[in-house]
Coordinates of C-alpha atoms in Angstrom, one line a residue:
M1 CA -19.8 99.0 -25.2
R2 CA -23.1 96.8 -25.1
A3 CA -26.2 98.1 -23.0
S4 CA -25.7 95.0 -20.9
E5 CA -22.4 95.6 -20.3
R6 CA -23.3 99.2 -19.1
I7 CA -25.8 98.1 -16.9
S8 CA -23.5 95.6 -15.1
A9 CA -20.8 98.7 -14.8
A10 CA -23.5 101.2 -13.4
T11 CA -24.5 98.4 -10.9
E12 CA -21.2 97.9 -9.8
R13 CA -20.1 101.6 -9.2
L14 CA -23.9 101.7 -7.2
F15 CA -23.0 98.9 -5.0
A16 CA -19.8 100.5 -4.7
V17 CA -21.2 103.7 -3.4
G18 CA -19.6 105.2 0.0
H19 CA -16.4 102.3 -0.4
D20 CA -13.2 104.0 1.5
T21 CA -9.9 102.3 1.1
N22 CA -9.8 102.0 4.6
D23 CA -12.9 100.3 5.1
S24 CA -12.9 96.7 6.4
L25 CA -14.5 93.8 4.5
R26 CA -17.4 93.7 6.3
S27 CA -18.1 98.0 6.2
R28 CA -18.1 97.7 2.2
R29 CA -20.2 94.8 2.3
A30 CA -22.5 97.0 4.7
K31 CA -22.7 99.6 2.8
S32 CA -22.9 97.6 -0.6
V33 CA -26.0 96.1 1.1
F34 CA -27.4 99.1 2.4
A35 CA -27.3 100.9 -1.3
A36 CA -28.8 97.9 -3.0
V37 CA -32.0 97.9 -0.6
L38 CA -32.5 101.6 -1.0
L39 CA -32.2 101.0 -4.6
V40 CA -34.8 98.1 -4.5
F41 CA -37.2 100.0 -2.4
V42 CA -37.3 102.8 -4.8
I43 CA -38.4 100.5 -7.8
F44 CA -41.0 99.0 -5.1
T45 CA -42.2 102.6 -4.3
I46 CA -42.3 103.4 -8.1
V47 CA -44.2 100.8 -8.9
E48 CA -46.6 101.0 -5.9
A49 CA -47.0 104.8 -6.7
V50 CA -48.7 104.3 -10.6
E51 CA -51.1 102.2 -8.9
P52 CA -54.7 103.6 -10.0
D53 CA -56.2 103.3 -6.6
R54 CA -53.6 105.8 -4.6
S55 CA -54.5 109.1 -4.5
I56 CA -52.3 112.1 -5.4
I57 CA -51.4 112.8 -1.4
V58 CA -50.3 109.0 -0.9
R59 CA -48.1 109.8 -4.5
C60 CA -46.5 112.5 -3.0
V61 CA -45.6 110.5 0.4
D62 CA -44.4 107.9 -2.2
G63 CA -42.1 110.6 -3.7
V64 CA -41.0 111.5 -0.3
S65 CA -39.9 108.1 0.1
V66 CA -38.2 107.9 -2.9
L67 CA -36.5 111.1 -2.5
A68 CA -35.2 109.9 0.9
C69 CA -33.6 106.9 -0.6
L70 CA -31.9 108.9 -3.4
F71 CA -30.8 111.4 -0.8
G72 CA -29.3 108.6 1.7
I73 CA -27.3 107.1 -1.3
A74 CA -26.0 110.5 -2.1
A75 CA -25.2 111.3 1.6
L76 CA -23.1 107.8 1.8
Y77 CA -21.3 108.7 -1.4
L78 CA -20.3 112.2 -0.5
T79 CA -19.9 111.2 3.6
R80 CA -18.4 107.8 3.2
S81 CA -20.1 107.3 6.2
L82 CA -23.1 104.5 6.6
P83 CA -24.3 105.6 10.2
I84 CA -24.8 109.1 8.6
A85 CA -26.5 108.1 5.6
F86 CA -28.9 105.4 8.0
A87 CA -29.6 108.0 10.0
I88 CA -30.9 110.1 7.1
V89 CA -33.0 107.3 5.6
M90 CA -34.2 106.1 8.9
G91 CA -35.1 109.4 10.3
S92 CA -37.4 110.1 7.2
G93 CA -38.4 106.6 6.8
V94 CA -40.1 107.2 10.6
L95 CA -41.9 110.5 9.1
V96 CA -43.2 108.8 6.1
Q97 CA -44.6 105.8 7.9
A98 CA -46.0 108.2 10.2
A99 CA -47.8 110.0 7.1
Y100 CA -48.9 106.8 5.8
Y101 CA -50.5 105.6 9.0
A102 CA -52.3 108.8 8.8
I103 CA -53.8 109.0 5.7
N104 CA -54.5 105.1 5.4
G105 CA -54.0 103.7 8.4
N106 CA -52.3 99.9 8.3
R107 CA -54.4 99.1 5.5
D108 CA -51.1 98.1 3.2
G109 CA -49.4 97.0 6.4
D110 CA -47.1 99.7 6.2
F111 CA -46.9 100.1 9.8
Y112 CA -44.9 96.8 10.3
V113 CA -42.3 98.6 8.4
F114 CA -41.2 99.9 11.4
L115 CA -40.0 96.3 12.4
L116 CA -37.1 96.5 10.0
I117 CA -35.7 99.8 11.3
P118 CA -34.3 98.5 14.4
A119 CA -33.6 95.1 12.3
A120 CA -31.4 96.8 9.7
A121 CA -29.2 98.6 12.4
I122 CA -28.3 95.4 14.2
S123 CA -27.3 94.1 10.6
L124 CA -25.4 97.3 9.0
L125 CA -24.5 99.4 12.3
G126 CA -24.1 96.7 14.7
P127 CA -25.9 95.7 18.4
S128 CA -24.9 98.7 20.4
K129 CA -25.8 101.5 17.8
S130 CA -29.0 99.7 17.0
V131 CA -30.7 100.5 20.6
Y132 CA -31.1 103.7 19.9
Y133 CA -33.4 103.1 16.6
L134 CA -35.4 100.5 18.7
I135 CA -36.1 103.6 21.2
I136 CA -36.8 105.8 18.5
V137 CA -39.2 103.4 16.8
L138 CA -41.3 102.4 19.8
T139 CA -41.3 106.1 20.7
A140 CA -42.2 107.1 17.3
A141 CA -45.0 104.3 17.0
S142 CA -46.1 104.9 20.5
A143 CA -47.1 108.7 19.3
I144 CA -48.5 107.8 16.4
L145 CA -50.7 105.9 17.3
M146 CA -51.7 108.1 20.7
V147 CA -52.3 111.1 17.9
D148 CA -54.0 109.5 15.3
P149 CA -57.5 109.5 17.1
F150 CA -57.2 113.2 17.4
L151 CA -56.4 114.4 14.0
P152 CA -59.0 116.4 12.3
G153 CA -61.3 115.5 9.7
L154 CA -60.6 117.4 6.6
Q155 CA -61.4 116.8 3.1
S156 CA -59.2 117.2 -0.2
S157 CA -59.8 116.2 -3.6
W158 CA -56.1 115.2 -3.5
N159 CA -57.0 112.4 -1.4
E160 CA -60.1 110.9 -3.4
T161 CA -60.2 107.4 -4.5
P162 CA -62.8 104.9 -5.5
T163 CA -63.0 103.7 -1.9
N164 CA -62.7 107.4 -0.4
P165 CA -64.7 109.1 -3.2
K166 CA -64.9 112.4 -0.6
G167 CA -61.5 112.6 0.0
W168 CA -61.6 112.4 3.7
L169 CA -58.0 112.8 4.6
F170 CA -57.3 111.7 8.0
H171 CA -60.4 109.4 8.9
S172 CA -61.4 107.9 5.5
P173 CA -63.9 105.2 5.3
D174 CA -61.3 102.7 3.8
K175 CA -58.8 103.6 6.7
F176 CA -57.8 100.7 8.7
R177 CA -56.5 101.7 12.3
L178 CA -54.9 99.1 14.9
R179 CA -56.8 97.7 17.3
Q180 CA -55.9 97.5 20.7
H181 CA -54.6 94.1 20.7
E182 CA -52.9 94.2 17.3
A183 CA -50.9 97.4 18.7
E184 CA -50.1 95.4 21.7
S185 CA -49.2 92.7 19.2
F186 CA -46.8 94.8 17.2
F187 CA -44.8 96.1 20.1
A188 CA -44.4 92.8 21.8
I189 CA -43.4 91.0 18.1
T190 CA -40.7 94.1 17.7
I191 CA -39.0 94.3 20.9
L192 CA -39.0 90.0 20.5
V193 CA -37.7 90.4 17.0
Y194 CA -35.1 92.6 18.2
A195 CA -34.3 90.5 21.2
L196 CA -33.6 87.5 19.2
L197 CA -31.5 89.2 16.3
Y198 CA -29.7 91.7 19.0
S199 CA -28.4 88.2 21.0
S200 CA -27.3 86.5 17.6
A201 CA -25.4 89.8 16.6
V202 CA -23.6 89.5 20.0
A203 CA -22.8 86.4 20.0
L204 CA -21.3 86.3 16.3
R205 CA -19.8 89.5 17.2
E206 CA -17.9 87.8 20.4
A207 CA -17.5 84.5 18.3
N208 CA -15.3 86.9 15.8
A209 CA -13.6 88.6 18.2
R210 CA -12.3 85.1 19.7
T211 CA -11.5 84.0 16.0
E212 CA -9.7 87.3 15.3
A213 CA -7.6 87.5 18.6
L214 CA -6.3 84.0 18.2
L215 CA -5.4 84.8 14.8
L216 CA -3.9 87.7 15.9
N217 CA -1.9 85.2 18.4
V218 CA -0.4 83.2 15.6
L219 CA -0.1 86.1 12.8
P220 CA 1.2 89.8 12.5
R221 CA -1.6 92.6 12.9
S222 CA -1.2 93.7 9.4
I223 CA -1.2 90.0 7.9
A224 CA -4.2 88.7 9.8
S225 CA -6.1 91.9 8.8
R226 CA -5.0 91.2 5.2
L227 CA -6.5 87.8 5.4
M228 CA -9.4 89.1 7.3
D229 CA -10.3 91.5 4.6
D230 CA -9.9 89.4 1.6
D231 CA -12.8 88.7 -0.7
K232 CA -13.2 85.2 -0.6
T233 CA -14.9 83.8 2.1
K234 CA -12.1 81.2 3.2
L235 CA -8.6 82.3 4.5
D236 CA -7.3 80.3 1.1
R237 CA -5.3 83.5 -0.1
S238 CA -1.3 83.2 -0.3
I239 CA 0.4 86.4 1.0
A240 CA 4.1 86.7 -0.4
D241 CA 6.0 90.0 -0.2
R242 CA 9.6 91.1 -0.4
F243 CA 11.8 93.1 2.1
D244 CA 15.2 94.4 1.1
D245 CA 16.5 94.9 4.3
V246 CA 15.3 92.4 7.3
T247 CA 17.7 91.0 9.8
V248 CA 16.8 87.6 11.0
L249 CA 17.8 85.5 14.2
F250 CA 18.2 82.2 15.2
A251 CA 18.8 80.9 18.9
D252 CA 19.3 77.5 20.0
L253 CA 19.5 76.1 23.5
V254 CA 22.5 74.2 23.8
G255 CA 22.0 71.2 26.3
F256 CA 18.6 70.8 26.0
T257 CA 18.6 67.7 24.2
D258 CA 20.7 66.2 27.3
L259 CA 18.5 67.6 29.8
S260 CA 15.1 66.4 28.0
R261 CA 16.3 62.6 28.8
R262 CA 16.8 63.7 32.0
I263 CA 13.9 65.1 33.2
G264 CA 9.9 64.6 32.6
S265 CA 8.0 65.8 30.0
D266 CA 5.6 68.4 32.4
E267 CA 9.1 69.7 33.4
L268 CA 10.3 69.9 29.9
V269 CA 8.0 71.7 28.4
R270 CA 7.7 74.1 31.8
V271 CA 11.2 74.6 31.1
L272 CA 10.4 75.9 27.0
N273 CA 7.7 77.6 28.0
R274 CA 9.0 80.1 30.6
L275 CA 12.5 80.7 28.4
F276 CA 10.3 81.0 24.8
S277 CA 7.6 83.1 27.0
E278 CA 10.4 85.4 28.0
F279 CA 12.0 85.2 24.4
D280 CA 8.7 86.8 23.3
R281 CA 8.5 89.4 25.6
I282 CA 12.0 90.7 24.6
A283 CA 11.2 90.2 21.0
S284 CA 8.0 92.7 22.1
R285 CA 10.0 95.3 23.9
H286 CA 12.5 95.8 20.7
D287 CA 9.8 95.7 17.8
V288 CA 11.2 92.3 17.0
E289 CA 8.6 90.0 15.2
K290 CA 8.6 86.4 16.2
I291 CA 8.5 83.9 13.3
K292 CA 8.5 80.4 15.1
T293 CA 9.9 77.8 17.3
I294 CA 11.4 74.6 16.1
G295 CA 11.9 72.5 19.0
D296 CA 14.5 73.8 21.2
A297 CA 15.1 76.7 18.1
Y298 CA 13.6 80.0 18.4
M299 CA 13.2 82.1 15.0
A300 CA 12.5 85.8 15.0
A301 CA 13.2 88.8 12.4
C302 CA 13.2 92.7 12.7
G303 CA 12.0 94.9 9.5
L304 CA 8.8 93.3 8.6
P305 CA 6.0 93.4 8.0
E306 CA 6.3 96.9 8.8
P307 CA 10.1 98.2 7.3
N308 CA 11.9 99.3 10.4
T309 CA 15.1 101.7 9.5
N310 CA 16.4 100.1 13.2
H311 CA 16.2 96.4 12.4
A312 CA 19.8 95.4 13.0
E313 CA 20.3 97.2 16.4
N314 CA 16.9 95.8 17.6
I315 CA 17.6 92.3 16.5
A316 CA 21.1 93.0 18.5
K317 CA 19.5 94.2 21.7
A318 CA 16.9 91.1 21.5
A319 CA 20.0 88.6 21.2
F320 CA 22.0 90.2 24.3
E321 CA 18.9 90.1 26.3
M322 CA 18.2 86.4 25.5
L323 CA 21.4 85.3 26.7
Q324 CA 20.7 87.2 30.0
A325 CA 17.5 85.4 30.2
V326 CA 19.4 82.1 29.7
N327 CA 21.7 82.9 32.0
S328 CA 18.8 84.0 34.8
F329 CA 17.0 81.2 34.0
N330 CA 19.8 79.0 35.0
E331 CA 20.5 81.1 38.7
D332 CA 17.0 80.2 39.4
S333 CA 16.4 76.6 38.5
G334 CA 20.0 75.2 38.7
Y335 CA 20.1 74.0 35.2
R336 CA 23.0 74.6 33.3
L337 CA 21.5 75.9 29.7
E338 CA 23.6 77.8 27.1
L339 CA 22.3 79.7 24.0
R340 CA 23.8 80.0 20.7
I341 CA 22.5 82.5 18.4
G342 CA 23.1 83.5 14.4
I343 CA 22.3 86.8 12.7
N344 CA 21.9 88.0 9.5
T345 CA 20.9 90.8 7.3
G346 CA 19.5 90.7 3.9
E347 CA 16.5 90.1 1.5
V348 CA 14.0 87.8 2.4
V349 CA 10.1 87.0 1.2
A350 CA 7.6 86.9 4.0
G351 CA 4.4 85.6 4.0
V352 CA 1.5 83.3 4.3
I353 CA 0.8 80.0 2.3
G354 CA -1.8 77.1 2.4
E355 CA -5.1 76.7 4.2
Q356 CA -4.6 75.5 7.3
R357 CA -2.2 76.1 10.3
L358 CA -1.4 79.1 9.3
L359 CA 2.3 80.4 9.9
Y360 CA 3.8 83.7 8.9
D361 CA 7.3 82.6 7.6
L362 CA 10.3 83.8 5.9
W363 CA 12.2 82.3 2.9
G364 CA 15.5 83.2 0.9
E365 CA 19.5 82.8 1.1
A366 CA 19.3 85.6 4.1
V367 CA 17.3 83.2 6.3
N368 CA 19.6 80.3 5.8
I369 CA 22.7 82.1 6.3
A370 CA 21.4 83.4 9.4
S371 CA 20.3 79.7 10.7
R372 CA 23.8 78.4 9.1
M373 CA 25.3 81.2 11.9
E374 CA 23.4 79.9 14.7
S375 CA 24.3 76.3 13.8
T376 CA 27.9 77.1 13.5
S377 CA 28.1 79.6 16.5
K378 CA 29.5 78.7 19.8
P379 CA 27.6 78.2 23.1
G380 CA 27.0 82.0 24.5
I381 CA 28.3 83.5 21.3
I382 CA 26.4 85.7 19.1
Q383 CA 27.7 85.3 15.5
T384 CA 26.7 87.7 12.6
T385 CA 27.6 87.9 9.0
E386 CA 29.4 90.7 7.5
A387 CA 26.1 92.3 6.5
T388 CA 25.1 92.6 9.7
M389 CA 28.6 94.0 11.0
V390 CA 28.8 96.6 8.6
L391 CA 25.4 98.0 10.0
L392 CA 26.2 97.6 13.6
R393 CA 30.0 98.8 14.0
N394 CA 29.2 102.4 15.0
Q395 CA 27.4 100.9 17.7
F396 CA 28.9 97.8 18.9
E397 CA 32.1 95.6 19.2
F398 CA 32.8 92.7 16.9
A399 CA 35.2 90.4 17.0
S400 CA 36.8 88.3 13.9
L401 CA 35.9 84.6 13.9
G402 CA 37.1 83.9 10.2
E403 CA 35.3 82.4 7.5
I404 CA 33.0 79.2 7.1
D405 CA 31.5 77.2 4.6
V406 CA 27.9 77.9 3.4
K407 CA 26.1 76.1 0.7
G408 CA 25.6 77.9 -2.3
Q409 CA 27.6 80.6 -0.9
G410 CA 31.0 79.3 -0.6
R411 CA 33.3 81.0 2.4
I412 CA 31.9 83.8 4.1
A413 CA 33.2 85.9 7.0
T414 CA 31.9 85.7 10.1
W415 CA 31.6 87.9 13.5
Q416 CA 31.4 87.8 17.1
L417 CA 28.9 90.5 18.3
V418 CA 30.9 91.1 21.6
G419 CA 28.7 94.4 23.2
R420 CA 27.8 97.8 22.6
K421 CA 30.8 100.4 22.3
T422 CA 31.6 102.6 25.1
G423 CA 29.5 105.7 25.1
S424 CA 26.8 104.2 22.9
E425 CA 23.6 103.4 24.6
P426 CA 23.3 100.7 26.8
A427 CA 21.9 97.4 25.3

């Protein structure tokens, strides 16, 4: 392996420090940024430490800074927890900055590094956890500025520099203390910057939450999570999964086309919304996944995206409740709508394709046959294939409906799902 390849592999491993299989994309990125920043800080501190005008004591403080960063990376690797590693590094950072100021004051502008701690906390840990770091920074900075004038006047050869030949430790002639107005400016700027970053982070989080809620409203949670955790910046990655045992349901409102000619568009939408909203609630109760609505037709399935051994039974229960929901609607509204339902069980491919108006959809012969079961069914009847009947015959009563022609399949036997067998759990 060439040197460039070894460096690239080592860098990739470093930026993957602390990653866990359960981490979200945002969490992985935050950990990578944290590790990268610590690495850059280590390099920067080492370069500064070799400068000839730094005393031995200051170089020792530089060494502590490097050790704190390396310990933070090690903690991230061992615990897989960014909050723990962040607390270790930033807690050490407060102590190191206190030491720098006690020795040098703000000669190199080190005091303003305090600003970065709450800002980094907002970015890496989130707005809520960052508040603690703002309080810590403001408290620590106040304590340092208050204690500094009372530090003893010590001398040490380890602190001798060209500008401090006598080695004064806490009161060197080149120590640059913050004046009152500079200290006031520091606190004002810290609070102002924090407030701006905090409000921006909260607004971004709320926008992301609304986007996620919208995505979860049109896609199953596990599928939405896979899309949101994709390494690409756009939702342009197709998802396709094969499922061996899925039961698919198609339901169609009979008489709705005639009704649409007799009522206004507002009433038409109200009727559909009331019925399909009730179908949604029924599907949710029985762990059935709504796939889509097509005009006055409703499509659902069970056994995906998470496998379910009771997929056929759950669909059967939902089908009976859908029939009852339409009957109840007719009694309340005075309309005379009917529902025909087709069910089939088999292998399907399910996924998301395209870049716009994402939809979790199903493909395969099992889906086509289920659609055919619905289109050839009669109003008020639940028509199933033999594949579904075999799975349910111990719990439900069936009646043979003969055979029908299915394109690409020839003639297949169909069955009417009549009801639950006596002694079984009520549907």
